[in-house]
Short mmCIF file of C-alpha atoms in Angstrom, two decimals:
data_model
loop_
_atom_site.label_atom_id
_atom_site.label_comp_id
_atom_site.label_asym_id
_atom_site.label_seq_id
_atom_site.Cartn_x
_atom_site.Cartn_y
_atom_site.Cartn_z
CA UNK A 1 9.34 -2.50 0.00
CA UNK A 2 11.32 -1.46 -2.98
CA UNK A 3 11.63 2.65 -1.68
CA UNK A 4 11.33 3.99 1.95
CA UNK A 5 10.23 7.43 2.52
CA UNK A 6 10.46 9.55 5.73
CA UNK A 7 7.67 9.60 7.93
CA UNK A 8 6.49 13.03 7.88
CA UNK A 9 6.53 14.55 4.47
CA UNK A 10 3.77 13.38 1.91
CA UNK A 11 4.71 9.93 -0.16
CA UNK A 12 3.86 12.12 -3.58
CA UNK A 13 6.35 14.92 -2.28
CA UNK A 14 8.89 12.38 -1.96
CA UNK A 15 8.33 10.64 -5.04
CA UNK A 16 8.47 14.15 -7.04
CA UNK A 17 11.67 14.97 -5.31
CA UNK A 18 12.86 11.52 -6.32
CA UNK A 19 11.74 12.07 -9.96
CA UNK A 20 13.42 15.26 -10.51
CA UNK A 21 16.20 14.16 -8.92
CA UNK A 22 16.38 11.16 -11.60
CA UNK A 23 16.02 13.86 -14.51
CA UNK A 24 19.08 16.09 -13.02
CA UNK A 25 21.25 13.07 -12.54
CA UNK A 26 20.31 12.10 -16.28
CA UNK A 27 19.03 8.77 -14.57
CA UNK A 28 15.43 10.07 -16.91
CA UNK A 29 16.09 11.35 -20.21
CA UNK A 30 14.45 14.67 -21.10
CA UNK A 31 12.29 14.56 -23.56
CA UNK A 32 11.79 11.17 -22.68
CA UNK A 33 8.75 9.33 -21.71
CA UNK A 34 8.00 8.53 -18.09
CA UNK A 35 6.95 5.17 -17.19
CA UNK A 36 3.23 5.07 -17.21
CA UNK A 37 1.59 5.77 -13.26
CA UNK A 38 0.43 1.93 -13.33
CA UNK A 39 4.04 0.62 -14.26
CA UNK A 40 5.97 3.23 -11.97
CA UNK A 41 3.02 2.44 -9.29
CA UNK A 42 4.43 -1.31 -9.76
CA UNK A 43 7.93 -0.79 -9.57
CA UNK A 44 8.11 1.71 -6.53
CA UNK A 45 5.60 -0.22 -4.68
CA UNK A 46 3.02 2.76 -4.17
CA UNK A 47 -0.70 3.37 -4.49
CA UNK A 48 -1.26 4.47 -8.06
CA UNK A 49 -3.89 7.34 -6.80
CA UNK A 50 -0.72 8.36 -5.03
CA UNK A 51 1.25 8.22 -8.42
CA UNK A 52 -1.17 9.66 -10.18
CA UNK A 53 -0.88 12.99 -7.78
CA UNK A 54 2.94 13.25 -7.68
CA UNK A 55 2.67 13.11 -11.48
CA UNK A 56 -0.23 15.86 -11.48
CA UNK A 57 2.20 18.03 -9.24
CA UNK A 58 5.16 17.62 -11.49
CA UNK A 59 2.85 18.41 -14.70
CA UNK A 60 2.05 21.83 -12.62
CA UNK A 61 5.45 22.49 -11.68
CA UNK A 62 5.93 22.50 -15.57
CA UNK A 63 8.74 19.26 -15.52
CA UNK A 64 6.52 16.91 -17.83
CA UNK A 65 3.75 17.11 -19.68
CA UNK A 66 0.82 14.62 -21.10
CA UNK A 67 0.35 13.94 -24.27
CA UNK A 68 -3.20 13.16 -25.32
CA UNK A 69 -2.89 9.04 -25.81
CA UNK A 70 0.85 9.10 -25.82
CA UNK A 71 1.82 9.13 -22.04
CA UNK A 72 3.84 11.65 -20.06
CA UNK A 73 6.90 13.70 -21.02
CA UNK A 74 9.36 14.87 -19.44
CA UNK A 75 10.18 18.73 -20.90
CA UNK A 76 13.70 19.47 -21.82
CA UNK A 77 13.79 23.31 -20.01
CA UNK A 78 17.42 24.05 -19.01
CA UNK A 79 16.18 27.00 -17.66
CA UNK A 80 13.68 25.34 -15.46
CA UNK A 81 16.07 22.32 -14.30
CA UNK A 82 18.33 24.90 -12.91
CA UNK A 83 16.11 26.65 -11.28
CA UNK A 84 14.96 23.43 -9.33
CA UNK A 85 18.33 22.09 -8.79
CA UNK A 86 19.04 25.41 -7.02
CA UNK A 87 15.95 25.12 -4.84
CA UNK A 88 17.18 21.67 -3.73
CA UNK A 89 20.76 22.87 -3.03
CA UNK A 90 18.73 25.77 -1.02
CA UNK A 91 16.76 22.97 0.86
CA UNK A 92 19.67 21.17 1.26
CA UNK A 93 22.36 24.21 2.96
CA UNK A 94 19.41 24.83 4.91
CA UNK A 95 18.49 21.30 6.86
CA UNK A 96 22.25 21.40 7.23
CA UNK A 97 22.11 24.89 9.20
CA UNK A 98 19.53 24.19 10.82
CA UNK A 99 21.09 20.77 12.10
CA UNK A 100 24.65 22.24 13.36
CA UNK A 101 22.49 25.37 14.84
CA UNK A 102 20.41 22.36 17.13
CA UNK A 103 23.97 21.53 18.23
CA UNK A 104 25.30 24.90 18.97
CA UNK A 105 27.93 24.98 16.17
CA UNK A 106 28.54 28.57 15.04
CA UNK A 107 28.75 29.98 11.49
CA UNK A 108 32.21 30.07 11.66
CA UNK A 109 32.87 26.91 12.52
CA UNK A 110 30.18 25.80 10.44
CA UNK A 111 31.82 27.07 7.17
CA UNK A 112 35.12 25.72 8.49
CA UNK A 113 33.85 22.16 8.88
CA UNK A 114 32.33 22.09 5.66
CA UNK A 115 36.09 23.33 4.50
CA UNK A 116 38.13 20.45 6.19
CA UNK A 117 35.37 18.15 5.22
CA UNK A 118 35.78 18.08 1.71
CA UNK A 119 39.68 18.91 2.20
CA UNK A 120 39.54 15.60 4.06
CA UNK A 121 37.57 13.60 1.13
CA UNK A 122 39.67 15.48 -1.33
CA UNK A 123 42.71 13.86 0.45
CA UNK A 124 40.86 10.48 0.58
CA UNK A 125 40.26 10.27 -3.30
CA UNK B 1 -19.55 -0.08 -5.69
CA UNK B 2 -19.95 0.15 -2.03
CA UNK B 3 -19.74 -1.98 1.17
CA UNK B 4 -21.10 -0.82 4.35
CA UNK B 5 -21.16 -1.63 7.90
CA UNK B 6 -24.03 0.38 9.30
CA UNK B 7 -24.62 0.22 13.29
CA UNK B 8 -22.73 -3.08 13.53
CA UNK B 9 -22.11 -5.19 16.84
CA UNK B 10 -21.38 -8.67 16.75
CA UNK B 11 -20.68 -10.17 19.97
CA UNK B 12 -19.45 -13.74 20.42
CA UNK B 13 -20.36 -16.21 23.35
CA UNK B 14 -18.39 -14.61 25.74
CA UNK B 15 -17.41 -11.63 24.44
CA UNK B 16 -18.28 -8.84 22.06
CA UNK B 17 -15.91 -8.51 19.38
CA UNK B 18 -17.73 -5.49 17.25
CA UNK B 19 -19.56 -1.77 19.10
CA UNK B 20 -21.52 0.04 16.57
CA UNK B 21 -19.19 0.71 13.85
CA UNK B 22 -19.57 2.44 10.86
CA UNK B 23 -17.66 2.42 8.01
CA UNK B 24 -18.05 2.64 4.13
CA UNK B 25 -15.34 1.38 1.50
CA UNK B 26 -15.56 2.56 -1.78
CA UNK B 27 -13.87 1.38 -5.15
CA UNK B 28 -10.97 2.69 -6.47
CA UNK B 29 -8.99 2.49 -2.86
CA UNK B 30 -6.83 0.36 -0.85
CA UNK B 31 -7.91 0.58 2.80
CA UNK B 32 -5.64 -0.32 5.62
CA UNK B 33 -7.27 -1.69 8.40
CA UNK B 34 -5.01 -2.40 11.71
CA UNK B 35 -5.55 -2.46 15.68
CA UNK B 36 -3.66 -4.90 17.89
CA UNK B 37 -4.79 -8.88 18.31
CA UNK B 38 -8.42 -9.16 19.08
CA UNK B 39 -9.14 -5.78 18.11
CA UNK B 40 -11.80 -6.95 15.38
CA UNK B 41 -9.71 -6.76 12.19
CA UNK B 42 -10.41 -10.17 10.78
CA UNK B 43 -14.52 -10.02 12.28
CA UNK B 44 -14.51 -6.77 9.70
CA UNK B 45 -13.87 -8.78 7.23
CA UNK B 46 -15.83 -12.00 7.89
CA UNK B 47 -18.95 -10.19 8.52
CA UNK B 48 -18.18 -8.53 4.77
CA UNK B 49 -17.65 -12.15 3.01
CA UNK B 50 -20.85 -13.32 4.88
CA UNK B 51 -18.87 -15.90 7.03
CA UNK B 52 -20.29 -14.52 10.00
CA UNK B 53 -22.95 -12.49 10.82
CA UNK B 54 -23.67 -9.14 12.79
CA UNK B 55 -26.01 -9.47 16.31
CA UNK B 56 -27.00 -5.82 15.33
CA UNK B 57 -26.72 -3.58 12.34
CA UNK B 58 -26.28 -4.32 8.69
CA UNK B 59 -23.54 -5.27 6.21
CA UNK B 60 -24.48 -3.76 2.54
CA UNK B 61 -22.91 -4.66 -0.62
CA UNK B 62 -23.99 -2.68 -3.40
CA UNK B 63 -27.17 -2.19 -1.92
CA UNK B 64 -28.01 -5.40 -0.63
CA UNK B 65 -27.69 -7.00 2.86
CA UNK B 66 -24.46 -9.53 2.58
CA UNK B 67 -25.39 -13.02 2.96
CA UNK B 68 -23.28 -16.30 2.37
CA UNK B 69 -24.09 -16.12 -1.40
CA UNK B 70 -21.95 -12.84 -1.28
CA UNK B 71 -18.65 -14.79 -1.00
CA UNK B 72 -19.30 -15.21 -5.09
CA UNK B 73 -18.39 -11.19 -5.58
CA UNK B 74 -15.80 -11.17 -2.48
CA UNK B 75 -12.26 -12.55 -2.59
CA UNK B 76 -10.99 -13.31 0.81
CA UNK B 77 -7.44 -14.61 1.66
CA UNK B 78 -7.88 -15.82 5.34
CA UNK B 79 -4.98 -15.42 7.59
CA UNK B 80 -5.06 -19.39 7.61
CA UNK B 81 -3.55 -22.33 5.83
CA UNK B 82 -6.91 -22.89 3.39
CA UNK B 83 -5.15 -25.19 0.69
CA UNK B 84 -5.95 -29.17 0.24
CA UNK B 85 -2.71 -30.81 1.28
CA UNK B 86 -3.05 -33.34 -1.55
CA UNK B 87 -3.42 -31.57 -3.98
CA UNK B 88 -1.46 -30.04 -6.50
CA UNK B 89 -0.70 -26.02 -7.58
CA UNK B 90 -2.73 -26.71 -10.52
CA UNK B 91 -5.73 -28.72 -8.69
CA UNK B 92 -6.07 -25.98 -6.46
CA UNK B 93 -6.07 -23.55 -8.88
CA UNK B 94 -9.02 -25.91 -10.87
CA UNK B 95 -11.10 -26.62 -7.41
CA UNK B 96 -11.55 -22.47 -7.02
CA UNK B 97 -12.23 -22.06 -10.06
CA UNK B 98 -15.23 -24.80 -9.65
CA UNK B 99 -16.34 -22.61 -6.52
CA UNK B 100 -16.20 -19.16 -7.88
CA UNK B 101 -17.49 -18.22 -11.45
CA UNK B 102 -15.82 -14.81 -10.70
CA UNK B 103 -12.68 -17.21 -10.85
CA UNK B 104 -10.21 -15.90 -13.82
CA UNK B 105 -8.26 -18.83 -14.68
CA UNK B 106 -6.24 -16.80 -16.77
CA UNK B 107 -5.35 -14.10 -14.56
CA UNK B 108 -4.72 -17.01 -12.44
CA UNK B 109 -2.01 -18.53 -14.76
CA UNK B 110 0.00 -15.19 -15.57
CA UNK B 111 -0.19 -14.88 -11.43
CA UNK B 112 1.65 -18.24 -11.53
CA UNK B 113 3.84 -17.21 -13.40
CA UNK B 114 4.80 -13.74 -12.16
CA UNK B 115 5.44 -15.60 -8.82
CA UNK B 116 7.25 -18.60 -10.02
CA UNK B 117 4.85 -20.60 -8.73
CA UNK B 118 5.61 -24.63 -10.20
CA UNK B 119 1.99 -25.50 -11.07
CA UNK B 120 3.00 -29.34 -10.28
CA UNK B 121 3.89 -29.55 -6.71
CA UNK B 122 1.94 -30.24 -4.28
CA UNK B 123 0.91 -28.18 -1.24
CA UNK B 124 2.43 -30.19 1.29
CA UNK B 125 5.88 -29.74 -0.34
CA UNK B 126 5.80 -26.02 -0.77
CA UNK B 127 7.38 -23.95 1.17
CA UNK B 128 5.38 -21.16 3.65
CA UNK B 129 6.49 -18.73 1.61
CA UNK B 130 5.08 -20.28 -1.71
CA UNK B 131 1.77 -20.99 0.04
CA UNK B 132 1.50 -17.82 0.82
CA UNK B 133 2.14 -16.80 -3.26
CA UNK B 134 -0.62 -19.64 -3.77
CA UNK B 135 -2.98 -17.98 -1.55
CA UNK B 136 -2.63 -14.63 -3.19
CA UNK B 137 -2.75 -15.84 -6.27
CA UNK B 138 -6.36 -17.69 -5.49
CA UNK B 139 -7.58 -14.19 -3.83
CA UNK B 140 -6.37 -11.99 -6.48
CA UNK B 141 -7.36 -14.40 -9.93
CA UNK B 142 -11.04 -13.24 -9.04
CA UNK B 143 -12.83 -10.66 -10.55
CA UNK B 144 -15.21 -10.07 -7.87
CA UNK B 145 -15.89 -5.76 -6.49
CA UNK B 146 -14.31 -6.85 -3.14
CA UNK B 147 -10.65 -8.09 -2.19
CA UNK B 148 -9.74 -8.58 1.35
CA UNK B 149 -6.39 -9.90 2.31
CA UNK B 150 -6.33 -11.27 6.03
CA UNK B 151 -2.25 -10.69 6.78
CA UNK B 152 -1.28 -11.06 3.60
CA UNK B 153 2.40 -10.47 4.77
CA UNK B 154 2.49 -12.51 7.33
CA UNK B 155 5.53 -14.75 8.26
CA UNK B 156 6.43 -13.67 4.79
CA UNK B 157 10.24 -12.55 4.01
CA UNK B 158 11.23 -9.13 2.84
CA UNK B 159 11.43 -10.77 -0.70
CA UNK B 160 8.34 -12.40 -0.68
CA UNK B 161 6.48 -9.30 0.77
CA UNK B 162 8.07 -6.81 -1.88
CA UNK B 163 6.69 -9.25 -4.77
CA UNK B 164 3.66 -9.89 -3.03
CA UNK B 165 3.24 -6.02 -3.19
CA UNK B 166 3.70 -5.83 -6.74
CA UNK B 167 1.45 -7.91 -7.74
CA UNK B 168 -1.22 -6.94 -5.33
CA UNK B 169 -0.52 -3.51 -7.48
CA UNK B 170 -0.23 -5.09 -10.87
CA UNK B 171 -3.33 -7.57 -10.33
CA UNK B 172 -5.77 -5.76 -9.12
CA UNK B 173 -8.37 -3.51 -10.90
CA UNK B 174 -8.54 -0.34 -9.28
CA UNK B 175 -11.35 1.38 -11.54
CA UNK B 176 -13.29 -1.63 -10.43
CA UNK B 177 -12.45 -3.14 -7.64
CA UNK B 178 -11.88 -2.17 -3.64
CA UNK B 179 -8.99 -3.85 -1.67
CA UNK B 180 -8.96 -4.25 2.18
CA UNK B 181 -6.05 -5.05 4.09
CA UNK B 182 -6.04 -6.30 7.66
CA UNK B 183 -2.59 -6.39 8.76
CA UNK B 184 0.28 -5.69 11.83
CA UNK B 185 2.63 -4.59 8.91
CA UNK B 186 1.95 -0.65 9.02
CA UNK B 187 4.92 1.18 8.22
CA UNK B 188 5.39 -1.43 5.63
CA UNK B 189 2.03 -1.36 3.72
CA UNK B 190 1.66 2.68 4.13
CA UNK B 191 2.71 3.59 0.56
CA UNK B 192 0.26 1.02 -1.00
CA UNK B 193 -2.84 2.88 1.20
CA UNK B 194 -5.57 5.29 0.44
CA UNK B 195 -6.78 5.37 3.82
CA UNK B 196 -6.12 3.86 6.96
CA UNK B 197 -8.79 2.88 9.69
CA UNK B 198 -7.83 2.02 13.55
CA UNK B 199 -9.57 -0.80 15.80
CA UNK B 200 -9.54 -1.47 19.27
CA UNK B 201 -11.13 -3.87 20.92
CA UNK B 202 -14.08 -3.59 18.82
CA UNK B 203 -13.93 0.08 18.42
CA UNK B 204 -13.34 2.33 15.47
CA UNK B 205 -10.80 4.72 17.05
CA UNK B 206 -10.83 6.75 13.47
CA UNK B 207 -10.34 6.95 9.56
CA UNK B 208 -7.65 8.70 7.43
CA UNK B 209 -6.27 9.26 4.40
CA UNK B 210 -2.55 8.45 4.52
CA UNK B 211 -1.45 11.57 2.19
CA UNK B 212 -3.16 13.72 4.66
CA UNK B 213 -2.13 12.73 8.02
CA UNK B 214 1.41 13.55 6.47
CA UNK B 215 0.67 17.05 5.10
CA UNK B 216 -1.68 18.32 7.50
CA UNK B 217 -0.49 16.32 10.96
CA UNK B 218 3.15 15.58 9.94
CA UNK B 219 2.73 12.25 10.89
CA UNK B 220 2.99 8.90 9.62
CA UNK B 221 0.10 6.33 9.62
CA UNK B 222 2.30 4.26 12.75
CA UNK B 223 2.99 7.85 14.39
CA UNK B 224 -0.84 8.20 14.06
CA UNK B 225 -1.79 4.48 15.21
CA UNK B 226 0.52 5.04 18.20
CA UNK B 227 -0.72 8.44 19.35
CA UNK B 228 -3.95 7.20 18.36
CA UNK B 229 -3.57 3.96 20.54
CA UNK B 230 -2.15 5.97 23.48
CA UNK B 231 -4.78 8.51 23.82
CA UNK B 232 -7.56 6.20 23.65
CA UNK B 233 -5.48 4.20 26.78
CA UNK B 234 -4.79 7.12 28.98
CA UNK B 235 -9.20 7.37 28.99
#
């Protein structure tokens, strides 16, 4: 299959994720047209019906819009991108909390291994 | 469109191979349909092509009681070799065509193509994995309500399988048309379902829709088919 998705989270969740994740890497143009749910149902390798839904929830989230007999848009709302990329980075911090907590890492030392981490990859580079 | 299995057993000689299921496919879906070996998977789908028949119960298409004439508005890919030998890509493609008048030669051609299929060669030098492109391009060229695939993946490779998805998804009319898949391949074929139904040994342990089992259960559709499985063995 062309995409894998985790088990437990809904396949249109995912693929929203994956689409605003494409639009703040500039991998989808704003103010661009999105593939159509038939051709992006073809090229991910998903149900359309589910397509169709992770496009409805991204057209309620305010990231595209349809336009009658032209397709869907994606917005260009700086404001609104931001907003979402800080949710993700949110999201993100927090799985990685959560994670060290499971292993009985403490704040402290979490902050301090994020530190020599990227001290360590800034060396690498 | 509908096709319904209402109060159906179907027992063979020795054994009985359908209890009393129930189920009702509508169009618009794909429907997933897996259970272990011998759990009735490819029986379902027999009994809805009119190949066999049930002991009890009914099969309904659109209203009417399936029969063998039905086979002209269902496509069915069997999990078997069902190609002439002898013949060529392009003979095949002409003899079901002369069986089927729901037979779109043209879809059939652009299907060809898509896969790379060389119209020329014969069966007996193609390679399993272009007999199994042949095959789906004979079940999906039709334009019949009904589409069942009988392990459509099946000793497929990854490539094969990913392209075979595609054009499953590119092919086939969803406004008209319902697909059923009986197949071992779950985790693989989860993101093409609407709804996923369980067998075993005859049984319908349960139906689902795949977006829900994730957002209400957490769970995949194999999480679900194992849990399902196990609590049904611990009885």
């Amino acid at each position: 299959m062309p995409k894998e998705f985790q088990s437990s989270r809904p396949i249109y969740m995912q693929i929203v994720d994956q689409i605003i994740i494409n639009i703040l890497q500039g991998k989808q143009r704003r103010n661009a047209k999105l593939l159509s749910v038939r051709e992006m149902a073809i090229e991910m390798g998903v149900n359309p019906n589910t397509l169709q839904r992770a496009y409805g929830e991204l057209e309620r989230m305010g990231v595209v819009e349809t336009k009658r007999g032209q397709g869907t848009f994606v917005v260009d709302n700086p404001n609104l991108f931001e907003q979402l990329r800080c949710n993700m980075q949110a999201e993100i911090v927090g799985q990685y909390v959560e994670e060290m907590k499971k292993l009985g890492v403490s704040n402290s030392e979490m902050i301090n291994l994020v530190k020599s981490f990227l001290e360590g990859d800034a060396y690498d580079h | 469109m509908t096709i319904k299995l209402r109060n159906v057993n179907k027992g063979f000689v020795r054994e009985v191979a359908l209890q009393n299921v129930n189920l009702t496919f509508g169009k618009g879906k794909i429907y997933g349909l897996v259970g272990p070996n011998g759990s009735g998977k490819s029986t379902i789908l027999k009994l809805m092509t009119g190949l066999v028949f049930p002991s009890k119960g009914e099969v309904i298409l659109n209203g009417q009681v399936v029969t063998r004439q039905s086979a002209e508005q269902v496509s069915y890919l069997t999990e078997l070799d069902m190609h002439y030998e002898g013949f060529t890509v392009t003979e095949t493609i002409n003899y079901v065509a002369s069986q089927f008048k729901s037979f779109n030669k043209k879809k059939a051609e652009q299907l060809l193509k898509t896969l790379k299929l060389d119209p020329t060669k014969k069966i007996k030098k193609l390679s399993k994995g272009n007999r199994g492109r042949l095959k789906l391009v004979t079940a999906l060229a039709r334009d019949t309500d009904v589409i069942l695939l009988d392990e459509p993946f099946s000793g497929l490779d990854p490539m094969v399988r990913e392209e075979t998805v595609k054009s499953l998804l590119q092919y086939v009319d969803l406004e008209n048309q319902v697909i059923i898949i009986a197949t071992h391949e779950i985790a693989e074929i989860e993101p093409l379902l609407d709804e996923i139904i369980v067998l075993y040994y005859g049984e319908v342990l349960g139906q689902e829709n795949v977006e829900i089992l994730r957002e209400e259960h957490g769970q995949s559709v194999l999480d679900w088919f194992k849990t399902t499985i196990r609590a049904r063995e611990d009885v």
